[in-house]
C-alpha positions as a Markdown table, in Angstrom:
| # | Residue | x | y | z |
|---|---|---|---|---|
| 1 | Unk | 174.1 | 157.6 | 142.1 |
| 2 | Unk | 172.9 | 154.2 | 143.3 |
| 3 | Unk | 171.2 | 152.3 | 140.5 |
| 4 | Unk | 170.7 | 149.2 | 142.7 |
| 5 | Unk | 166.8 | 149.6 | 142.7 |
| 6 | Unk | 166.7 | 149.9 | 138.8 |
| 7 | Unk | 168.8 | 146.7 | 138.6 |
| 8 | Unk | 166.4 | 144.9 | 141.0 |
| 9 | Unk | 163.3 | 146.0 | 139.0 |
| 10 | Unk | 164.9 | 144.8 | 135.8 |
| 11 | Unk | 165.9 | 141.4 | 137.4 |
| 12 | Unk | 162.3 | 141.1 | 138.7 |
| 13 | Unk | 160.7 | 141.9 | 135.3 |
| 14 | Unk | 163.2 | 139.6 | 133.6 |
| 15 | Unk | 162.4 | 136.7 | 136.1 |
| 16 | Unk | 158.6 | 137.2 | 135.8 |
| 17 | Unk | 158.9 | 137.1 | 131.8 |
| 18 | Unk | 161.0 | 134.0 | 132.1 |
| 19 | Unk | 158.5 | 132.3 | 134.2 |
| 20 | Unk | 155.6 | 133.2 | 131.9 |
| 21 | Unk | 157.5 | 131.8 | 128.9 |
| 22 | Unk | 158.3 | 128.7 | 130.9 |
| 23 | Unk | 154.4 | 128.4 | 131.6 |
| 24 | Unk | 153.6 | 128.9 | 128.1 |
| 25 | Unk | 155.8 | 125.8 | 127.2 |
| 26 | Unk | 154.1 | 123.6 | 129.7 |
| 27 | Unk | 151.0 | 121.4 | 128.8 |
| 28 | Unk | 149.3 | 122.5 | 131.9 |
| 29 | Unk | 146.0 | 121.0 | 131.0 |
| 30 | Unk | 147.5 | 117.6 | 130.4 |
| 31 | Unk | 149.7 | 117.6 | 133.4 |
| 32 | Unk | 146.9 | 118.6 | 136.0 |
| 33 | Unk | 144.0 | 116.8 | 134.3 |
| 34 | Unk | 142.6 | 119.9 | 133.1 |
| 35 | Unk | 142.5 | 121.5 | 136.4 |
| 36 | Unk | 144.6 | 124.3 | 135.0 |
| 37 | Unk | 144.2 | 125.5 | 131.6 |
| 38 | Unk | 147.1 | 125.9 | 129.0 |
| 39 | Unk | 148.6 | 129.3 | 129.0 |
| 40 | Unk | 150.2 | 131.1 | 126.0 |
| 41 | Unk | 152.0 | 134.3 | 126.6 |
| 42 | Unk | 152.3 | 135.2 | 122.8 |
| 43 | Unk | 148.7 | 133.7 | 121.7 |
| 44 | Unk | 147.6 | 137.3 | 120.8 |
| 45 | Unk | 150.6 | 137.9 | 118.8 |
| 46 | Unk | 150.9 | 134.6 | 117.0 |
| 47 | Unk | 147.6 | 132.8 | 117.2 |
| 48 | Unk | 147.7 | 129.2 | 116.3 |
| 49 | Unk | 144.2 | 128.6 | 115.4 |
| 50 | Unk | 141.0 | 130.8 | 115.5 |
| 51 | Unk | 139.3 | 130.0 | 118.8 |
| 52 | Unk | 135.9 | 130.5 | 120.0 |
| 53 | Unk | 134.9 | 130.7 | 123.8 |
| 54 | Unk | 131.6 | 128.9 | 124.4 |
| 55 | Unk | 129.0 | 129.7 | 126.9 |
| 56 | Unk | 128.9 | 127.8 | 130.2 |
| 57 | Unk | 126.1 | 125.5 | 131.3 |
| 58 | Unk | 122.6 | 126.8 | 131.2 |
| 59 | Unk | 121.6 | 127.7 | 134.8 |
| 60 | Unk | 118.6 | 130.1 | 134.2 |
| 61 | Unk | 115.2 | 128.8 | 133.3 |
| 62 | Unk | 114.8 | 128.1 | 129.5 |
| 63 | Unk | 112.7 | 130.9 | 128.2 |
| 64 | Unk | 111.7 | 128.9 | 125.1 |
| 65 | Unk | 110.5 | 126.0 | 127.1 |
| 66 | Unk | 108.7 | 128.4 | 129.4 |
| 67 | Unk | 107.0 | 129.8 | 126.5 |
| 68 | Unk | 106.1 | 126.4 | 125.1 |
| 69 | Unk | 104.4 | 125.6 | 128.4 |
| 70 | Unk | 102.5 | 129.0 | 128.2 |
| 71 | Unk | 101.4 | 128.1 | 124.6 |
| 72 | Unk | 100.3 | 124.7 | 125.3 |
| 73 | Unk | 98.3 | 125.5 | 128.5 |
| 74 | Unk | 96.6 | 128.3 | 126.5 |
| 75 | Unk | 95.8 | 126.1 | 123.6 |
| 76 | Unk | 94.0 | 123.4 | 125.8 |
| 77 | Unk | 92.1 | 126.1 | 127.6 |
| 78 | Unk | 90.9 | 127.4 | 124.1 |
| 79 | Unk | 90.0 | 123.9 | 122.9 |
| 80 | Unk | 88.0 | 123.3 | 126.1 |
| 81 | Unk | 86.0 | 126.7 | 125.8 |
| 82 | Unk | 85.6 | 126.9 | 122.2 |
| 83 | Unk | 86.4 | 123.4 | 120.7 |
| 84 | Unk | 88.4 | 124.9 | 117.9 |
| 85 | Unk | 91.9 | 126.2 | 117.1 |
| 86 | Unk | 92.5 | 129.7 | 116.8 |
| 87 | Unk | 96.2 | 129.8 | 115.8 |
| 88 | Unk | 97.5 | 131.0 | 112.5 |
| 89 | Unk | 98.7 | 128.3 | 110.3 |
| 90 | Unk | 102.3 | 129.6 | 110.3 |
| 91 | Unk | 102.3 | 129.8 | 114.0 |
| 92 | Unk | 100.6 | 126.4 | 114.8 |
| 93 | Unk | 101.9 | 124.6 | 117.9 |
| 94 | Unk | 101.0 | 121.0 | 118.5 |
| 95 | Unk | 99.9 | 120.4 | 121.9 |
| 96 | Unk | 101.7 | 117.9 | 124.0 |
| 97 | Unk | 98.8 | 115.6 | 123.6 |
| 98 | Unk | 98.8 | 115.7 | 119.8 |
| 99 | Unk | 102.5 | 115.5 | 119.7 |
| 100 | Unk | 102.4 | 112.1 | 121.7 |
| 101 | Unk | 100.4 | 110.1 | 119.3 |
| 102 | Unk | 101.6 | 106.3 | 118.9 |
| 103 | Unk | 103.1 | 105.2 | 115.9 |
| 104 | Unk | 102.9 | 101.5 | 114.9 |
| 105 | Unk | 106.1 | 99.5 | 115.4 |
| 106 | Unk | 107.6 | 98.5 | 112.2 |
| 107 | Unk | 109.4 | 95.2 | 111.6 |
| 108 | Unk | 112.6 | 97.1 | 111.5 |
| 109 | Unk | 112.2 | 97.8 | 115.1 |
| 110 | Unk | 112.2 | 94.3 | 116.1 |
| 111 | Unk | 116.0 | 94.1 | 116.8 |
| 112 | Unk | 118.5 | 94.8 | 119.7 |
| 113 | Unk | 120.0 | 98.2 | 119.2 |
| 114 | Unk | 123.6 | 98.1 | 118.7 |
| 115 | Unk | 125.5 | 101.3 | 119.9 |
| 116 | Unk | 126.4 | 103.6 | 117.1 |
| 117 | Unk | 123.5 | 102.1 | 114.9 |
| 118 | Unk | 120.9 | 104.3 | 113.4 |
| 119 | Unk | 117.5 | 103.4 | 115.2 |
| 120 | Unk | 114.4 | 103.5 | 112.8 |
| 121 | Unk | 111.1 | 104.4 | 114.5 |
| 122 | Unk | 109.2 | 104.9 | 111.4 |
| 123 | Unk | 106.9 | 102.7 | 109.2 |
| 124 | Unk | 108.9 | 102.6 | 106.1 |
| 125 | Unk | 112.5 | 101.1 | 105.5 |
| 126 | Unk | 115.3 | 103.0 | 107.1 |
| 127 | Unk | 116.6 | 106.1 | 105.1 |
| 128 | Unk | 114.4 | 105.0 | 102.1 |
| 129 | Unk | 114.1 | 108.7 | 100.9 |
| 130 | Unk | 118.0 | 109.4 | 101.1 |
| 131 | Unk | 118.7 | 105.9 | 99.3 |
| 132 | Unk | 116.5 | 106.8 | 96.4 |
| 133 | Unk | 118.0 | 110.1 | 95.9 |
| 134 | Unk | 121.5 | 108.8 | 96.3 |
| 135 | Unk | 120.9 | 106.3 | 93.5 |
| 136 | Unk | 120.6 | 109.4 | 91.0 |
| 137 | Unk | 123.5 | 111.4 | 92.6 |
| 138 | Unk | 125.5 | 111.1 | 89.5 |
| 139 | Unk | 122.9 | 113.2 | 87.7 |
| 140 | Unk | 121.1 | 115.4 | 90.3 |
| 141 | Unk | 121.9 | 117.1 | 93.4 |
| 142 | Unk | 121.3 | 115.2 | 96.8 |
| 143 | Unk | 120.9 | 117.6 | 99.7 |
| 144 | Unk | 121.4 | 117.1 | 103.6 |
| 145 | Unk | 120.8 | 119.7 | 106.3 |
| 146 | Unk | 122.3 | 119.5 | 109.5 |
| 147 | Unk | 120.3 | 121.9 | 111.9 |
| 148 | Unk | 121.9 | 122.5 | 115.3 |
| 149 | Unk | 123.6 | 124.6 | 117.8 |
| 150 | Unk | 127.2 | 125.6 | 118.8 |
| 151 | Unk | 128.1 | 122.0 | 118.6 |
| 152 | Unk | 128.3 | 122.3 | 114.9 |
| 153 | Unk | 129.5 | 126.0 | 114.8 |
| 154 | Unk | 132.4 | 126.6 | 112.3 |
| 155 | Unk | 131.1 | 123.5 | 110.3 |
| 156 | Unk | 132.5 | 121.2 | 112.9 |
| 157 | Unk | 131.2 | 117.7 | 112.2 |
| 158 | Unk | 129.4 | 118.9 | 109.0 |
| 159 | Unk | 132.6 | 119.6 | 107.2 |
| 160 | Unk | 133.8 | 116.2 | 107.5 |
| 161 | Unk | 130.5 | 114.6 | 107.1 |
| 162 | Unk | 130.1 | 116.5 | 103.8 |
| 163 | Unk | 133.7 | 115.4 | 102.5 |
| 164 | Unk | 132.9 | 111.8 | 103.1 |
| 165 | Unk | 129.7 | 112.0 | 101.2 |
| 166 | Unk | 131.3 | 113.9 | 98.4 |
| 167 | Unk | 134.2 | 111.5 | 98.2 |
| 168 | Unk | 131.6 | 108.7 | 97.6 |
| 169 | Unk | 128.9 | 110.2 | 95.7 |
| 170 | Unk | 130.5 | 113.5 | 94.0 |
| 171 | Unk | 129.6 | 117.1 | 94.7 |
| 172 | Unk | 131.5 | 120.3 | 95.6 |
| 173 | Unk | 131.1 | 123.5 | 97.6 |
| 174 | Unk | 130.1 | 123.9 | 101.2 |
| 175 | Unk | 126.3 | 124.6 | 100.6 |
| 176 | Unk | 124.4 | 127.0 | 102.6 |
| 177 | Unk | 126.0 | 130.2 | 104.2 |
| 178 | Unk | 124.4 | 132.9 | 106.3 |
| 179 | Unk | 125.3 | 136.3 | 105.1 |
| 180 | Unk | 127.1 | 137.2 | 108.2 |
| 181 | Unk | 129.2 | 135.3 | 110.8 |
| 182 | Unk | 130.4 | 136.5 | 114.0 |
| 183 | Unk | 133.4 | 134.1 | 114.0 |
| 184 | Unk | 134.4 | 133.8 | 110.2 |
| 185 | Unk | 137.9 | 132.7 | 111.0 |
| 186 | Unk | 136.7 | 129.7 | 112.9 |
| 187 | Unk | 135.4 | 128.0 | 109.9 |
| 188 | Unk | 138.0 | 126.1 | 107.8 |
| 189 | Unk | 136.1 | 125.3 | 104.7 |
| 190 | Unk | 135.5 | 128.8 | 103.5 |
| 191 | Unk | 136.7 | 132.2 | 103.9 |
| 192 | Unk | 133.8 | 134.8 | 104.7 |
| 193 | Unk | 134.0 | 138.5 | 104.8 |
| 194 | Unk | 131.0 | 140.6 | 105.2 |
| 195 | Unk | 129.4 | 144.0 | 106.3 |
| 196 | Unk | 126.1 | 145.9 | 106.5 |
| 197 | Unk | 123.8 | 143.2 | 107.7 |
| 198 | Unk | 121.8 | 142.7 | 110.9 |
| 199 | Unk | 121.1 | 139.2 | 112.0 |
| 200 | Unk | 117.9 | 137.9 | 113.4 |
| 201 | Unk | 117.7 | 134.4 | 114.8 |
| 202 | Unk | 114.8 | 132.0 | 115.7 |
| 203 | Unk | 115.5 | 132.1 | 119.4 |
| 204 | Unk | 114.8 | 135.8 | 119.9 |
| 205 | Unk | 112.3 | 136.5 | 117.2 |
| 206 | Unk | 109.1 | 138.4 | 118.0 |
| 207 | Unk | 105.8 | 136.4 | 117.6 |
| 208 | Unk | 104.8 | 138.5 | 114.7 |
| 209 | Unk | 108.2 | 137.6 | 112.9 |
| 210 | Unk | 107.1 | 134.8 | 110.4 |
| 211 | Unk | 110.4 | 134.6 | 108.5 |
| 212 | Unk | 111.1 | 131.2 | 110.3 |
| 213 | Unk | 113.1 | 128.9 | 108.2 |
| 214 | Unk | 115.0 | 125.8 | 108.8 |
| 215 | Unk | 118.4 | 127.6 | 109.1 |
| 216 | Unk | 117.0 | 129.3 | 112.2 |
| 217 | Unk | 118.2 | 132.9 | 111.0 |
| 218 | Unk | 118.1 | 135.6 | 108.3 |
| 219 | Unk | 119.9 | 138.9 | 107.5 |
| 220 | Unk | 118.7 | 142.5 | 106.8 |
| 221 | Unk | 120.5 | 144.9 | 104.8 |
| 222 | Unk | 121.3 | 148.0 | 106.6 |
| 223 | Unk | 121.8 | 149.8 | 103.3 |
| 224 | Unk | 125.0 | 149.1 | 101.6 |
| 225 | Unk | 125.7 | 145.4 | 102.4 |
| 226 | Unk | 128.0 | 142.8 | 100.9 |
| 227 | Unk | 129.4 | 139.3 | 101.4 |
| 228 | Unk | 132.2 | 137.4 | 100.0 |
| 229 | Unk | 132.9 | 133.7 | 100.1 |
| 230 | Unk | 136.2 | 132.3 | 98.9 |
| 231 | Unk | 137.1 | 128.7 | 98.4 |
| 232 | Unk | 140.0 | 127.2 | 100.3 |
| 233 | Unk | 142.2 | 124.4 | 99.6 |
| 234 | Unk | 141.2 | 122.0 | 102.5 |
| 235 | Unk | 140.1 | 119.4 | 100.1 |
| 236 | Unk | 139.3 | 119.0 | 96.3 |
| 237 | Unk | 135.7 | 119.8 | 97.0 |
| 238 | Unk | 136.2 | 123.1 | 98.9 |
| 239 | Unk | 138.7 | 125.0 | 96.5 |
| 240 | Unk | 135.7 | 125.7 | 93.9 |
| 241 | Unk | 132.1 | 125.0 | 93.0 |
| 242 | Unk | 129.8 | 125.3 | 89.9 |
| 243 | Unk | 126.7 | 127.0 | 91.2 |
| 244 | Unk | 126.3 | 130.2 | 93.2 |
| 245 | Unk | 123.0 | 131.3 | 94.5 |
| 246 | Unk | 121.2 | 133.3 | 97.1 |
| 247 | Unk | 117.6 | 133.7 | 98.3 |
| 248 | Unk | 116.0 | 137.1 | 99.2 |
| 249 | Unk | 112.7 | 138.4 | 100.2 |
| 250 | Unk | 112.4 | 142.1 | 98.9 |
| 251 | Unk | 109.3 | 143.8 | 100.2 |
| 252 | Unk | 110.1 | 147.0 | 98.5 |
| 253 | Unk | 111.9 | 145.9 | 95.6 |
| 254 | Unk | 115.6 | 145.7 | 95.2 |
| 255 | Unk | 118.6 | 145.3 | 93.1 |
| 256 | Unk | 121.5 | 142.8 | 93.9 |
| 257 | Unk | 124.7 | 142.2 | 92.3 |
| 258 | Unk | 126.3 | 138.7 | 92.2 |
| 259 | Unk | 129.9 | 138.1 | 91.2 |
| 260 | Unk | 132.0 | 135.1 | 90.5 |
| 261 | Unk | 135.5 | 134.8 | 89.3 |
| 262 | Unk | 135.9 | 137.8 | 86.8 |
| 263 | Unk | 132.1 | 138.2 | 86.1 |
| 264 | Unk | 129.4 | 140.1 | 87.7 |
| 265 | Unk | 125.7 | 140.5 | 86.9 |
| 266 | Unk | 122.9 | 142.8 | 88.3 |
| 267 | Unk | 119.5 | 141.4 | 89.2 |
| 268 | Unk | 116.3 | 143.3 | 89.8 |
| 269 | Unk | 114.1 | 141.9 | 92.4 |
| 270 | Unk | 110.5 | 143.0 | 92.2 |
| 271 | Unk | 108.6 | 144.4 | 95.3 |
| 272 | Unk | 107.2 | 141.1 | 97.0 |
| 273 | Unk | 106.9 | 139.2 | 100.0 |
| 274 | Unk | 107.6 | 136.0 | 98.1 |
| 275 | Unk | 111.1 | 134.2 | 98.0 |
| 276 | Unk | 113.1 | 135.2 | 95.1 |
| 277 | Unk | 116.4 | 133.2 | 94.0 |
| 278 | Unk | 119.1 | 134.5 | 91.9 |
| 279 | Unk | 122.1 | 132.5 | 90.6 |
| 280 | Unk | 125.3 | 132.5 | 88.5 |
| 281 | Unk | 126.5 | 129.3 | 87.0 |
| 282 | Unk | 130.0 | 128.4 | 86.3 |
| 283 | Unk | 133.2 | 127.1 | 88.1 |
| 284 | Unk | 134.3 | 129.8 | 90.6 |
| 285 | Unk | 136.4 | 129.9 | 93.8 |
| 286 | Unk | 134.9 | 133.4 | 94.8 |
| 287 | Unk | 131.5 | 134.6 | 95.2 |
| 288 | Unk | 130.4 | 138.0 | 96.1 |
| 289 | Unk | 126.9 | 139.4 | 96.9 |
| 290 | Unk | 126.2 | 143.1 | 97.2 |
| 291 | Unk | 123.1 | 145.4 | 97.5 |
| 292 | Unk | 122.4 | 149.0 | 98.3 |
| 293 | Unk | 118.9 | 148.5 | 99.2 |
| 294 | Unk | 118.0 | 148.9 | 103.0 |
| 295 | Unk | 115.6 | 146.3 | 104.4 |
| 296 | Unk | 116.2 | 143.5 | 101.8 |
| 297 | Unk | 116.0 | 140.2 | 103.6 |
| 298 | Unk | 118.7 | 137.6 | 102.8 |
| 299 | Unk | 117.7 | 134.1 | 103.6 |
| 300 | Unk | 121.2 | 132.7 | 102.8 |
| 301 | Unk | 123.7 | 131.9 | 100.0 |
| 302 | Unk | 124.4 | 128.5 | 98.4 |
| 303 | Unk | 127.7 | 127.3 | 97.1 |
| 304 | Unk | 127.0 | 124.2 | 95.2 |
| 305 | Unk | 127.4 | 121.7 | 92.2 |
| 306 | Unk | 124.5 | 120.4 | 90.1 |
| 307 | Unk | 124.9 | 116.8 | 91.0 |
| 308 | Unk | 126.5 | 114.9 | 93.9 |
| 309 | Unk | 125.9 | 115.5 | 97.5 |
| 310 | Unk | 125.6 | 118.8 | 99.5 |
| 311 | Unk | 125.5 | 119.0 | 103.4 |
| 312 | Unk | 124.3 | 122.3 | 104.7 |
| 313 | Unk | 125.5 | 123.4 | 108.2 |
| 314 | Unk | 122.8 | 125.5 | 110.0 |
| 315 | Unk | 124.1 | 126.5 | 113.3 |
| 316 | Unk | 122.4 | 128.8 | 115.9 |
| 317 | Unk | 124.4 | 129.3 | 118.9 |
| 318 | Unk | 122.3 | 128.6 | 122.0 |
| 319 | Unk | 119.4 | 127.0 | 120.1 |
| 320 | Unk | 117.4 | 124.2 | 121.7 |
| 321 | Unk | 115.5 | 123.4 | 118.4 |
| 322 | Unk | 112.2 | 123.7 | 119.9 |
| 323 | Unk | 111.2 | 127.0 | 118.0 |
| 324 | Unk | 111.3 | 125.1 | 114.9 |
| 325 | Unk | 107.8 | 124.0 | 115.9 |
| 326 | Unk | 106.7 | 127.5 | 114.4 |
| 327 | Unk | 108.4 | 127.1 | 110.8 |
| 328 | Unk | 106.6 | 129.0 | 108.3 |
| 329 | Unk | 105.0 | 126.4 | 105.8 |
| 330 | Unk | 104.4 | 128.8 | 103.1 |
| 331 | Unk | 107.9 | 130.4 | 103.4 |
| 332 | Unk | 109.5 | 126.8 | 103.4 |
| 333 | Unk | 107.4 | 125.7 | 100.4 |
| 334 | Unk | 108.7 | 128.6 | 98.4 |
| 335 | Unk | 112.3 | 127.7 | 99.5 |
| 336 | Unk | 111.9 | 124.2 | 98.7 |
| 337 | Unk | 110.9 | 125.1 | 95.0 |
| 338 | Unk | 114.7 | 126.1 | 94.8 |
| 339 | Unk | 116.4 | 124.0 | 97.7 |
| 340 | Unk | 114.8 | 120.8 | 98.9 |
| 341 | Unk | 116.2 | 118.2 | 101.3 |
| 342 | Unk | 116.5 | 114.4 | 101.2 |
| 343 | Unk | 117.8 | 114.1 | 104.6 |
| 344 | Unk | 117.5 | 116.4 | 107.6 |
| 345 | Unk | 119.7 | 115.8 | 110.8 |
| 346 | Unk | 118.7 | 117.7 | 113.8 |
| 347 | Unk | 121.3 | 118.3 | 116.5 |
| 348 | Unk | 120.0 | 119.7 | 119.5 |
| 349 | Unk | 119.5 | 119.3 | 123.2 |
| 350 | Unk | 122.8 | 120.4 | 125.0 |
| 351 | Unk | 121.4 | 123.9 | 125.6 |
| 352 | Unk | 118.4 | 122.4 | 127.4 |
| 353 | Unk | 120.6 | 120.1 | 129.5 |
| 354 | Unk | 121.2 | 120.9 | 133.2 |
| 355 | Unk | 123.3 | 119.2 | 135.8 |
| 356 | Unk | 120.3 | 119.5 | 138.3 |
| 357 | Unk | 117.3 | 118.6 | 136.0 |
| 358 | Unk | 116.5 | 114.9 | 135.7 |
| 359 | Unk | 113.1 | 115.0 | 134.0 |
| 360 | Unk | 113.1 | 116.3 | 130.3 |
| 361 | Unk | 109.4 | 115.4 | 129.5 |
| 362 | Unk | 108.5 | 119.0 | 128.7 |
| 363 | Unk | 111.5 | 119.4 | 126.4 |
| 364 | Unk | 110.6 | 116.1 | 124.7 |
| 365 | Unk | 107.1 | 117.3 | 123.9 |
| 366 | Unk | 108.5 | 120.6 | 122.6 |
| 367 | Unk | 111.1 | 118.7 | 120.5 |
| 368 | Unk | 108.3 | 116.3 | 119.3 |
| 369 | Unk | 106.3 | 119.3 | 118.1 |
| 370 | Unk | 109.3 | 120.6 | 116.2 |
| 371 | Unk | 110.2 | 117.4 | 114.6 |
| 372 | Unk | 106.5 | 116.9 | 113.5 |
| 373 | Unk | 106.6 | 120.6 | 112.0 |
| 374 | Unk | 109.7 | 119.7 | 110.0 |
| 375 | Unk | 108.2 | 116.6 | 108.9 |
| 376 | Unk | 105.3 | 118.5 | 107.7 |
| 377 | Unk | 107.1 | 121.3 | 105.8 |
| 378 | Unk | 109.9 | 119.0 | 104.4 |
| 379 | Unk | 107.7 | 115.8 | 103.3 |
| 380 | Unk | 110.5 | 114.6 | 100.9 |
| 381 | Unk | 113.2 | 114.4 | 103.6 |
| 382 | Unk | 114.2 | 111.5 | 106.1 |
| 383 | Unk | 114.9 | 112.9 | 109.5 |
| 384 | Unk | 117.5 | 111.8 | 111.8 |
| 385 | Unk | 117.3 | 113.1 | 115.5 |
| 386 | Unk | 120.8 | 113.0 | 117.0 |
| 387 | Unk | 121.0 | 112.5 | 120.7 |
| 388 | Unk | 123.4 | 114.7 | 122.7 |
| 389 | Unk | 126.9 | 113.9 | 122.7 |
| 390 | Unk | 128.5 | 113.2 | 126.2 |
| 391 | Unk | 129.0 | 116.0 | 128.4 |
| 392 | Unk | 131.3 | 116.2 | 131.2 |
| 393 | Unk | 132.2 | 118.0 | 134.4 |
| 394 | Unk | 134.7 | 117.8 | 137.2 |
| 395 | Unk | 133.9 | 115.5 | 140.3 |
| 396 | Unk | 136.9 | 116.3 | 142.5 |
| 397 | Unk | 140.0 | 115.5 | 140.3 |
| 398 | Unk | 138.1 | 113.2 | 137.8 |
| 399 | Unk | 136.0 | 114.2 | 134.8 |
| 400 | Unk | 132.7 | 112.3 | 134.6 |
| 401 | Unk | 129.6 | 112.6 | 132.5 |
| 402 | Unk | 126.8 | 114.8 | 133.7 |
| 403 | Unk | 124.5 | 112.4 | 135.5 |
| 404 | Unk | 121.4 | 113.9 | 133.7 |
| 405 | Unk | 122.7 | 112.9 | 130.2 |
| 406 | Unk | 121.0 | 109.7 | 130.3 |
| 407 | Unk | 117.6 | 111.5 | 131.0 |
| 408 | Unk | 118.1 | 113.6 | 128.1 |
| 409 | Unk | 118.9 | 111.1 | 125.6 |
| 410 | Unk | 116.0 | 109.1 | 126.9 |
| 411 | Unk | 113.8 | 112.2 | 126.2 |
| 412 | Unk | 115.3 | 112.7 | 122.8 |
| 413 | Unk | 114.8 | 108.8 | 121.8 |
| 414 | Unk | 111.3 | 109.2 | 122.9 |
| 415 | Unk | 110.6 | 112.3 | 120.8 |
| 416 | Unk | 112.0 | 110.3 | 117.8 |
| 417 | Unk | 109.6 | 107.3 | 118.5 |
| 418 | Unk | 106.7 | 109.5 | 118.9 |
| 419 | Unk | 107.3 | 111.2 | 115.6 |
| 420 | Unk | 108.1 | 108.0 | 113.6 |
| 421 | Unk | 111.5 | 109.1 | 112.6 |
| 422 | Unk | 115.4 | 107.9 | 112.8 |
| 423 | Unk | 117.4 | 108.3 | 115.9 |
| 424 | Unk | 121.3 | 108.3 | 116.4 |
| 425 | Unk | 122.5 | 107.8 | 120.0 |
| 426 | Unk | 125.5 | 110.2 | 119.6 |
| 427 | Unk | 126.7 | 109.5 | 123.3 |
| 428 | Unk | 126.6 | 105.7 | 123.0 |
| 429 | Unk | 128.6 | 106.0 | 119.6 |
| 430 | Unk | 131.2 | 108.0 | 121.4 |
| 431 | Unk | 131.6 | 105.3 | 124.0 |
| 432 | Unk | 128.8 | 106.0 | 126.4 |
| 433 | Unk | 129.2 | 107.1 | 130.0 |
| 434 | Unk | 132.4 | 109.2 | 130.5 |
| 435 | Unk | 133.3 | 109.3 | 127.1 |
| 436 | Unk | 134.1 | 113.0 | 127.3 |
| 437 | Unk | 137.0 | 112.2 | 129.4 |
| 438 | Unk | 138.5 | 109.9 | 126.7 |
| 439 | Unk | 137.7 | 112.3 | 124.0 |
| 440 | Unk | 139.4 | 115.2 | 125.8 |
| 441 | Unk | 142.4 | 112.9 | 126.5 |
| 442 | Unk | 142.7 | 112.2 | 122.9 |
| 443 | Unk | 142.5 | 116.0 | 122.1 |
| 444 | Unk | 139.0 | 115.6 | 120.3 |
| 445 | Unk | 137.1 | 117.7 | 122.7 |
| 446 | Unk | 137.5 | 121.3 | 124.2 |
| 447 | Unk | 138.1 | 121.9 | 127.8 |
| 448 | Unk | 134.5 | 122.6 | 128.4 |
| 449 | Unk | 133.9 | 118.8 | 128.1 |
| 450 | Unk | 130.9 | 119.8 | 125.7 |
| 451 | Unk | 132.0 | 121.1 | 122.3 |
| 452 | Unk | 134.3 | 119.1 | 119.9 |
| 453 | Unk | 137.2 | 120.6 | 118.2 |
| 454 | Unk | 137.7 | 120.3 | 114.6 |
| 455 | Unk | 139.6 | 117.1 | 115.0 |
| 456 | Unk | 136.8 | 115.6 | 117.2 |
| 457 | Unk | 134.3 | 116.6 | 114.7 |
| 458 | Unk | 136.1 | 114.7 | 112.0 |
| 459 | Unk | 136.0 | 111.5 | 114.3 |
| 460 | Unk | 132.1 | 112.0 | 115.1 |
| 461 | Unk | 131.5 | 112.6 | 111.3 |
| 462 | Unk | 133.1 | 109.1 | 110.5 |
| 463 | Unk | 131.0 | 107.5 | 113.1 |
| 464 | Unk | 127.8 | 109.1 | 111.8 |
| 465 | Unk | 128.8 | 108.5 | 108.2 |
| 466 | Unk | 129.4 | 104.7 | 108.9 |
| 467 | Unk | 126.1 | 104.5 | 110.6 |
| 468 | Unk | 124.3 | 106.0 | 107.8 |
| 469 | Unk | 126.1 | 104.0 | 105.1 |
| 470 | Unk | 125.5 | 100.8 | 107.0 |
| 471 | Unk | 121.9 | 101.4 | 106.6 |
| 472 | Unk | 122.2 | 102.4 | 102.9 |
| 473 | Unk | 124.4 | 99.4 | 102.1 |
| 474 | Unk | 121.9 | 96.8 | 103.8 |
């Protein structure tokens, strides 16, 4: 019997396998300037790190902006015909004209802006509310929220910003957590497992849905639902915390069980549309939440300490931030009775950015409405609006910034000026035009030239922290 064909087949398979192994060992992205992506034959068997694939550039018309235009036009028509506003308080949408009121220029604005500095377009001293809160951080909790999109998903940026603040001012735990995560292994500061929850987020909520909070999402129990959070040894602040709490709305009443290391307690929630908070105090490295009631609404869990600084990461993938103009004021007031903020950082814009669009006036007007709404429902907080980070694309064999980045940053800075808040030019802090190529070369940015990896998030967090502390130390 002639076995030559069999030997040839084995030889071909062997050569193919050897070729794939050799390709796995080559840094293709580095050698080809990211024209070719790295290849790993054994990635599925031995993953080095949990990865998340992010969506490509937005090419379709943004439905949120389209809806804003419809609402603005309808409101103007109503005011002309009736001379009064007809919207419900929780759904109020400031018109473009109302949102563009001019704020007096304070003396703090009479200076040349240095790249990387916090710009103040308000009437008061820069970060005055945060400064006052931090002066009491040894005895009370100081809270910072970072509300954004996939740029901060997985606690990127916020994990290092939190650690920097906690190293200086004290505090422990990771703060706010949603009941469900699509990519729990992507986050390095806490281990999360969950089941039995359906998520709703602010991008796709129906107009009748009034559960619109700063986090941008909430969870609904399908019946038997649970979530467990475990501390990790990433730093001394993430291994354990001292206060474990959660906020719920129980329209038909409910019972929830909270558990921390070796101890659990059942809590009865009376039927109510009001926010109800339950908590267990005591040092712990594991927090479990359970319920068997279908329809109970979970607004989030909080892994905290009673003093020091907490930084909450509130990311919703694909969010543009403009639907925050519909935040429910009565809901946020109820939540503020339990959790209030001294600083709110808004990180949005990349999902409204397009390579073909150079005029972002409409987005600026919608973002202005959102910022003004947040100012209204969180009156005790300073607000920093982050400009977009540098975003790149291929031009031939070179990586260059999208030419429309400048227009977006200009629109965001104008929104901050109109609202009288602080602005941080993220792109300028990164190095300005074409910074994306440098950050990718230094292994700080993913191959999409849009999202930072965990290392890049740490670098940007240090830049932001330095900018904030420069103001605080003045």
